[in-house]
Amino acid sequence: MSPGARTAPDEEVTITPVSGPPVTISGSLSTTNIIMASWSRAMWQSVANRAIRMLASGPLGSHFFSAVAIVGGN
């Protein structure tokens, strides 16, 4: 049943617990490639956003509650 869906008064709904705690995966990326090293923060954010869209639309997309990518600078 999709979120926000309503059931008829006589329809039974089964709710089961989530099978484990949520997992947070984090990391960092650095490059010494001269071309990629000169990319702007906006370019890196675009790449990160594309990766999030690919995760969401891929075969495991329904298993993600959320994904966030933040591009920082030094």
PDB file of N, CA and C in Angstrom:
ATOM      1  N   MET A   1       0.845  -1.168   0.000  1.00  0.00           N
ATOM      2  CA  MET A   1       0.000   0.000   0.000  1.00  0.00           C
ATOM      3  C   MET A   1       0.893   1.233   0.000  1.00  0.00           C
ATOM      4  N   SER A   2       0.539   2.215  -0.808  1.00  0.00           N
ATOM      5  CA  SER A   2       1.366   3.411  -0.888  1.00  0.00           C
ATOM      6  C   SER A   2       1.108   4.333   0.297  1.00  0.00           C
ATOM      7  N   PRO A   3       2.109   5.170   0.657  1.00  0.00           N
ATOM      8  CA  PRO A   3       1.914   6.093   1.772  1.00  0.00           C
ATOM      9  C   PRO A   3       0.718   6.996   1.518  1.00  0.00           C
ATOM     10  N   GLY A   4      -0.063   7.224   2.524  1.00  0.00           N
ATOM     11  CA  GLY A   4      -1.230   8.079   2.402  1.00  0.00           C
ATOM     12  C   GLY A   4      -2.448   7.377   1.837  1.00  0.00           C
ATOM     13  N   ALA A   5      -2.323   6.108   1.447  1.00  0.00           N
ATOM     14  CA  ALA A   5      -3.462   5.367   0.906  1.00  0.00           C
ATOM     15  C   ALA A   5      -4.449   5.062   2.023  1.00  0.00           C
ATOM     16  N   ARG A   6      -5.697   5.054   1.684  1.00  0.00           N
ATOM     17  CA  ARG A   6      -6.739   4.768   2.673  1.00  0.00           C
ATOM     18  C   ARG A   6      -7.315   3.385   2.414  1.00  0.00           C
ATOM     19  N   THR A   7      -7.783   2.763   3.477  1.00  0.00           N
ATOM     20  CA  THR A   7      -8.390   1.442   3.337  1.00  0.00           C
ATOM     21  C   THR A   7      -9.866   1.538   3.671  1.00  0.00           C
ATOM     22  N   ALA A   8     -10.621   0.613   3.139  1.00  0.00           N
ATOM     23  CA  ALA A   8     -12.041   0.537   3.472  1.00  0.00           C
ATOM     24  C   ALA A   8     -12.159   0.108   4.931  1.00  0.00           C
ATOM     25  N   PRO A   9     -13.243   0.495   5.630  1.00  0.00           N
ATOM     26  CA  PRO A   9     -13.395   0.150   7.047  1.00  0.00           C
ATOM     27  C   PRO A   9     -13.295  -1.346   7.330  1.00  0.00           C
ATOM     28  N   ASP A  10     -13.708  -2.187   6.399  1.00  0.00           N
ATOM     29  CA  ASP A  10     -13.675  -3.630   6.647  1.00  0.00           C
ATOM     30  C   ASP A  10     -12.395  -4.295   6.114  1.00  0.00           C
ATOM     31  N   GLU A  11     -11.481  -3.508   5.564  1.00  0.00           N
ATOM     32  CA  GLU A  11     -10.240  -4.057   5.016  1.00  0.00           C
ATOM     33  C   GLU A  11      -9.185  -4.151   6.120  1.00  0.00           C
ATOM     34  N   GLU A  12      -8.528  -5.303   6.209  1.00  0.00           N
ATOM     35  CA  GLU A  12      -7.508  -5.521   7.224  1.00  0.00           C
ATOM     36  C   GLU A  12      -6.151  -5.034   6.719  1.00  0.00           C
ATOM     37  N   VAL A  13      -5.403  -4.390   7.590  1.00  0.00           N
ATOM     38  CA  VAL A  13      -4.078  -3.902   7.244  1.00  0.00           C
ATOM     39  C   VAL A  13      -3.070  -4.567   8.164  1.00  0.00           C
ATOM     40  N   THR A  14      -2.011  -5.104   7.595  1.00  0.00           N
ATOM     41  CA  THR A  14      -0.957  -5.724   8.384  1.00  0.00           C
ATOM     42  C   THR A  14       0.259  -4.813   8.375  1.00  0.00           C
ATOM     43  N   ILE A  15       0.745  -4.488   9.562  1.00  0.00           N
ATOM     44  CA  ILE A  15       1.932  -3.653   9.681  1.00  0.00           C
ATOM     45  C   ILE A  15       3.019  -4.494  10.334  1.00  0.00           C
ATOM     46  N   THR A  16       4.174  -4.542   9.700  1.00  0.00           N
ATOM     47  CA  THR A  16       5.280  -5.321  10.254  1.00  0.00           C
ATOM     48  C   THR A  16       6.453  -4.393  10.557  1.00  0.00           C
ATOM     49  N   PRO A  17       7.275  -4.755  11.526  1.00  0.00           N
ATOM     50  CA  PRO A  17       8.412  -3.894  11.868  1.00  0.00           C
ATOM     51  C   PRO A  17       9.482  -3.916  10.779  1.00  0.00           C
ATOM     52  N   VAL A  18      10.239  -2.856  10.723  1.00  0.00           N
ATOM     53  CA  VAL A  18      11.370  -2.781   9.806  1.00  0.00           C
ATOM     54  C   VAL A  18      12.408  -3.786  10.281  1.00  0.00           C
ATOM     55  N   SER A  19      13.070  -4.457   9.357  1.00  0.00           N
ATOM     56  CA  SER A  19      13.941  -5.575   9.699  1.00  0.00           C
ATOM     57  C   SER A  19      15.308  -5.187  10.257  1.00  0.00           C
ATOM     58  N   GLY A  20      15.554  -3.972  10.521  1.00  0.00           N
ATOM     59  CA  GLY A  20      16.841  -3.589  11.086  1.00  0.00           C
ATOM     60  C   GLY A  20      16.963  -2.086  11.193  1.00  0.00           C
ATOM     61  N   PRO A  21      17.988  -1.642  11.878  1.00  0.00           N
ATOM     62  CA  PRO A  21      18.162  -0.192  12.012  1.00  0.00           C
ATOM     63  C   PRO A  21      18.597   0.420  10.682  1.00  0.00           C
ATOM     64  N   PRO A  22      18.290   1.700  10.471  1.00  0.00           N
ATOM     65  CA  PRO A  22      18.752   2.345   9.242  1.00  0.00           C
ATOM     66  C   PRO A  22      20.277   2.412   9.233  1.00  0.00           C
ATOM     67  N   VAL A  23      20.830   2.420   8.060  1.00  0.00           N
ATOM     68  CA  VAL A  23      22.282   2.453   7.904  1.00  0.00           C
ATOM     69  C   VAL A  23      22.677   3.780   7.265  1.00  0.00           C
ATOM     70  N   THR A  24      23.653   4.422   7.843  1.00  0.00           N
ATOM     71  CA  THR A  24      24.193   5.645   7.262  1.00  0.00           C
ATOM     72  C   THR A  24      25.543   5.319   6.650  1.00  0.00           C
ATOM     73  N   ILE A  25      25.705   5.689   5.412  1.00  0.00           N
ATOM     74  CA  ILE A  25      26.969   5.469   4.712  1.00  0.00           C
ATOM     75  C   ILE A  25      27.531   6.840   4.362  1.00  0.00           C
ATOM     76  N   SER A  26      28.752   7.093   4.759  1.00  0.00           N
ATOM     77  CA  SER A  26      29.359   8.381   4.432  1.00  0.00           C
ATOM     78  C   SER A  26      30.796   8.165   3.982  1.00  0.00           C
ATOM     79  N   GLY A  27      31.339   9.149   3.338  1.00  0.00           N
ATOM     80  CA  GLY A  27      32.707   9.023   2.869  1.00  0.00           C
ATOM     81  C   GLY A  27      33.191  10.330   2.281  1.00  0.00           C
ATOM     82  N   SER A  28      34.364  10.304   1.757  1.00  0.00           N
ATOM     83  CA  SER A  28      34.916  11.493   1.117  1.00  0.00           C
ATOM     84  C   SER A  28      35.652  11.073  -0.151  1.00  0.00           C
ATOM     85  N   LEU A  29      35.854  12.027  -1.005  1.00  0.00           N
ATOM     86  CA  LEU A  29      36.509  11.772  -2.284  1.00  0.00           C
ATOM     87  C   LEU A  29      37.528  12.874  -2.516  1.00  0.00           C
ATOM     88  N   SER A  30      38.704  12.499  -2.908  1.00  0.00           N
ATOM     89  CA  SER A  30      39.708  13.492  -3.301  1.00  0.00           C
ATOM     90  C   SER A  30      40.315  13.038  -4.625  1.00  0.00           C
ATOM     91  N   THR A  31      40.806  13.997  -5.382  1.00  0.00           N
ATOM     92  CA  THR A  31      41.377  13.660  -6.681  1.00  0.00           C
ATOM     93  C   THR A  31      42.652  14.458  -6.928  1.00  0.00           C
ATOM     94  N   THR A  32      43.555  13.857  -7.662  1.00  0.00           N
ATOM     95  CA  THR A  32      44.757  14.568  -8.099  1.00  0.00           C
ATOM     96  C   THR A  32      44.728  14.774  -9.614  1.00  0.00           C
ATOM     97  N   ASN A  33      43.622  14.354 -10.244  1.00  0.00           N
ATOM     98  CA  ASN A  33      43.451  14.558 -11.680  1.00  0.00           C
ATOM     99  C   ASN A  33      43.327  16.058 -11.932  1.00  0.00           C
ATOM    100  N   ILE A  34      44.208  16.621 -12.732  1.00  0.00           N
ATOM    101  CA  ILE A  34      44.271  18.069 -12.932  1.00  0.00           C
ATOM    102  C   ILE A  34      42.969  18.636 -13.491  1.00  0.00           C
ATOM    103  N   ILE A  35      42.294  17.897 -14.348  1.00  0.00           N
ATOM    104  CA  ILE A  35      41.037  18.382 -14.929  1.00  0.00           C
ATOM    105  C   ILE A  35      39.931  18.371 -13.883  1.00  0.00           C
ATOM    106  N   MET A  36      39.777  17.242 -13.200  1.00  0.00           N
ATOM    107  CA  MET A  36      38.726  17.141 -12.181  1.00  0.00           C
ATOM    108  C   MET A  36      39.020  18.038 -10.981  1.00  0.00           C
ATOM    109  N   ALA A  37      40.276  18.233 -10.661  1.00  0.00           N
ATOM    110  CA  ALA A  37      40.644  19.068  -9.518  1.00  0.00           C
ATOM    111  C   ALA A  37      40.243  20.521  -9.730  1.00  0.00           C
ATOM    112  N   SER A  38      40.107  20.932 -10.974  1.00  0.00           N
ATOM    113  CA  SER A  38      39.736  22.320 -11.249  1.00  0.00           C
ATOM    114  C   SER A  38      38.224  22.516 -11.404  1.00  0.00           C
ATOM    115  N   TRP A  39      37.437  21.451 -11.238  1.00  0.00           N
ATOM    116  CA  TRP A  39      35.985  21.585 -11.337  1.00  0.00           C
ATOM    117  C   TRP A  39      35.462  22.482 -10.220  1.00  0.00           C
ATOM    118  N   SER A  40      34.428  23.215 -10.527  1.00  0.00           N
ATOM    119  CA  SER A  40      33.797  24.088  -9.529  1.00  0.00           C
ATOM    120  C   SER A  40      32.949  23.264  -8.560  1.00  0.00           C
ATOM    121  N   ARG A  41      32.583  23.877  -7.438  1.00  0.00           N
ATOM    122  CA  ARG A  41      31.689  23.210  -6.482  1.00  0.00           C
ATOM    123  C   ARG A  41      30.361  22.876  -7.145  1.00  0.00           C
ATOM    124  N   ALA A  42      29.884  23.772  -8.019  1.00  0.00           N
ATOM    125  CA  ALA A  42      28.611  23.534  -8.711  1.00  0.00           C
ATOM    126  C   ALA A  42      28.694  22.292  -9.596  1.00  0.00           C
ATOM    127  N   MET A  43      29.830  22.102 -10.258  1.00  0.00           N
ATOM    128  CA  MET A  43      30.011  20.919 -11.101  1.00  0.00           C
ATOM    129  C   MET A  43      30.004  19.657 -10.243  1.00  0.00           C
ATOM    130  N   TRP A  44      30.729  19.671  -9.104  1.00  0.00           N
ATOM    131  CA  TRP A  44      30.758  18.512  -8.212  1.00  0.00           C
ATOM    132  C   TRP A  44      29.374  18.239  -7.628  1.00  0.00           C
ATOM    133  N   GLN A  45      28.624  19.291  -7.280  1.00  0.00           N
ATOM    134  CA  GLN A  45      27.279  19.097  -6.745  1.00  0.00           C
ATOM    135  C   GLN A  45      26.385  18.472  -7.802  1.00  0.00           C
ATOM    136  N   SER A  46      26.565  18.871  -9.061  1.00  0.00           N
ATOM    137  CA  SER A  46      25.800  18.276 -10.157  1.00  0.00           C
ATOM    138  C   SER A  46      26.092  16.780 -10.277  1.00  0.00           C
ATOM    139  N   VAL A  47      27.362  16.402 -10.167  1.00  0.00           N
ATOM    140  CA  VAL A  47      27.745  14.985 -10.229  1.00  0.00           C
ATOM    141  C   VAL A  47      27.138  14.226  -9.052  1.00  0.00           C
ATOM    142  N   ALA A  48      27.208  14.812  -7.853  1.00  0.00           N
ATOM    143  CA  ALA A  48      26.648  14.168  -6.660  1.00  0.00           C
ATOM    144  C   ALA A  48      25.133  14.005  -6.794  1.00  0.00           C
ATOM    145  N   ASN A  49      24.455  15.024  -7.294  1.00  0.00           N
ATOM    146  CA  ASN A  49      23.001  14.939  -7.479  1.00  0.00           C
ATOM    147  C   ASN A  49      22.635  13.859  -8.495  1.00  0.00           C
ATOM    148  N   ARG A  50      23.435  13.725  -9.535  1.00  0.00           N
ATOM    149  CA  ARG A  50      23.196  12.680 -10.531  1.00  0.00           C
ATOM    150  C   ARG A  50      23.358  11.293  -9.903  1.00  0.00           C
ATOM    151  N   ALA A  51      24.359  11.142  -9.042  1.00  0.00           N
ATOM    152  CA  ALA A  51      24.561   9.860  -8.357  1.00  0.00           C
ATOM    153  C   ALA A  51      23.356   9.523  -7.481  1.00  0.00           C
ATOM    154  N   ILE A  52      22.805  10.517  -6.796  1.00  0.00           N
ATOM    155  CA  ILE A  52      21.617  10.291  -5.962  1.00  0.00           C
ATOM    156  C   ILE A  52      20.438   9.858  -6.827  1.00  0.00           C
ATOM    157  N   ARG A  53      20.234  10.527  -7.955  1.00  0.00           N
ATOM    158  CA  ARG A  53      19.132  10.148  -8.856  1.00  0.00           C
ATOM    159  C   ARG A  53      19.314   8.725  -9.368  1.00  0.00           C
ATOM    160  N   MET A  54      20.548   8.338  -9.663  1.00  0.00           N
ATOM    161  CA  MET A  54      20.807   6.980 -10.143  1.00  0.00           C
ATOM    162  C   MET A  54      20.529   5.956  -9.047  1.00  0.00           C
ATOM    163  N   LEU A  55      20.876   6.275  -7.802  1.00  0.00           N
ATOM    164  CA  LEU A  55      20.553   5.375  -6.689  1.00  0.00           C
ATOM    165  C   LEU A  55      19.042   5.213  -6.560  1.00  0.00           C
ATOM    166  N   ALA A  56      18.322   6.321  -6.629  1.00  0.00           N
ATOM    167  CA  ALA A  56      16.870   6.293  -6.445  1.00  0.00           C
ATOM    168  C   ALA A  56      16.157   5.536  -7.560  1.00  0.00           C
ATOM    169  N   SER A  57      16.680   5.598  -8.780  1.00  0.00           N
ATOM    170  CA  SER A  57      15.989   4.963  -9.901  1.00  0.00           C
ATOM    171  C   SER A  57      16.516   3.564 -10.210  1.00  0.00           C
ATOM    172  N   GLY A  58      17.552   3.137  -9.518  1.00  0.00           N
ATOM    173  CA  GLY A  58      18.141   1.823  -9.767  1.00  0.00           C
ATOM    174  C   GLY A  58      17.366   0.704  -9.099  1.00  0.00           C
ATOM    175  N   PRO A  59      17.860  -0.514  -9.211  1.00  0.00           N
ATOM    176  CA  PRO A  59      17.156  -1.684  -8.672  1.00  0.00           C
ATOM    177  C   PRO A  59      16.994  -1.660  -7.151  1.00  0.00           C
ATOM    178  N   LEU A  60      17.826  -0.908  -6.450  1.00  0.00           N
ATOM    179  CA  LEU A  60      17.705  -0.827  -4.993  1.00  0.00           C
ATOM    180  C   LEU A  60      17.041   0.470  -4.538  1.00  0.00           C
ATOM    181  N   GLY A  61      16.530   1.242  -5.465  1.00  0.00           N
ATOM    182  CA  GLY A  61      15.941   2.534  -5.148  1.00  0.00           C
ATOM    183  C   GLY A  61      14.848   2.492  -4.102  1.00  0.00           C
ATOM    184  N   SER A  62      14.029   1.452  -4.107  1.00  0.00           N
ATOM    185  CA  SER A  62      12.933   1.370  -3.137  1.00  0.00           C
ATOM    186  C   SER A  62      13.440   1.102  -1.727  1.00  0.00           C
ATOM    187  N   HIS A  63      14.711   0.751  -1.578  1.00  0.00           N
ATOM    188  CA  HIS A  63      15.277   0.469  -0.260  1.00  0.00           C
ATOM    189  C   HIS A  63      15.888   1.711   0.389  1.00  0.00           C
ATOM    190  N   PHE A  64      15.896   2.839  -0.312  1.00  0.00           N
ATOM    191  CA  PHE A  64      16.457   4.066   0.228  1.00  0.00           C
ATOM    192  C   PHE A  64      15.353   4.939   0.789  1.00  0.00           C
ATOM    193  N   PHE A  65      15.540   5.378   2.041  1.00  0.00           N
ATOM    194  CA  PHE A  65      14.603   6.337   2.633  1.00  0.00           C
ATOM    195  C   PHE A  65      14.977   7.734   2.159  1.00  0.00           C
ATOM    196  N   SER A  66      16.266   8.020   2.169  1.00  0.00           N
ATOM    197  CA  SER A  66      16.736   9.306   1.671  1.00  0.00           C
ATOM    198  C   SER A  66      18.214   9.205   1.324  1.00  0.00           C
ATOM    199  N   ALA A  67      18.670  10.142   0.540  1.00  0.00           N
ATOM    200  CA  ALA A  67      20.084  10.236   0.205  1.00  0.00           C
ATOM    201  C   ALA A  67      20.429  11.711   0.093  1.00  0.00           C
ATOM    202  N   VAL A  68      21.564  12.079   0.629  1.00  0.00           N
ATOM    203  CA  VAL A  68      22.009  13.467   0.604  1.00  0.00           C
ATOM    204  C   VAL A  68      23.477  13.489   0.221  1.00  0.00           C
ATOM    205  N   ALA A  69      23.847  14.408  -0.632  1.00  0.00           N
ATOM    206  CA  ALA A  69      25.253  14.604  -0.985  1.00  0.00           C
ATOM    207  C   ALA A  69      25.569  16.079  -0.813  1.00  0.00           C
ATOM    208  N   ILE A  70      26.586  16.365  -0.037  1.00  0.00           N
ATOM    209  CA  ILE A  70      26.994  17.745   0.209  1.00  0.00           C
ATOM    210  C   ILE A  70      28.411  17.914  -0.308  1.00  0.00           C
ATOM    211  N   VAL A  71      28.593  18.911  -1.135  1.00  0.00           N
ATOM    212  CA  VAL A  71      29.914  19.194  -1.677  1.00  0.00           C
ATOM    213  C   VAL A  71      30.508  20.326  -0.861  1.00  0.00           C
ATOM    214  N   GLY A  72      31.643  20.057  -0.242  1.00  0.00           N
ATOM    215  CA  GLY A  72      32.318  21.069   0.565  1.00  0.00           C
ATOM    216  C   GLY A  72      33.545  21.583  -0.149  1.00  0.00           C
ATOM    217  N   GLY A  73      34.126  22.571   0.400  1.00  0.00           N
ATOM    218  CA  GLY A  73      35.337  23.126  -0.179  1.00  0.00           C
ATOM    219  C   GLY A  73      36.401  23.300   0.880  1.00  0.00           C
ATOM    220  N   ASN A  74      37.635  23.369   0.454  1.00  0.00           N
ATOM    221  CA  ASN A  74      38.744  23.597   1.392  1.00  0.00           C
ATOM    222  C   ASN A  74      39.293  24.984   1.214  1.00  0.00           C
TER     223      ASN A  74
END
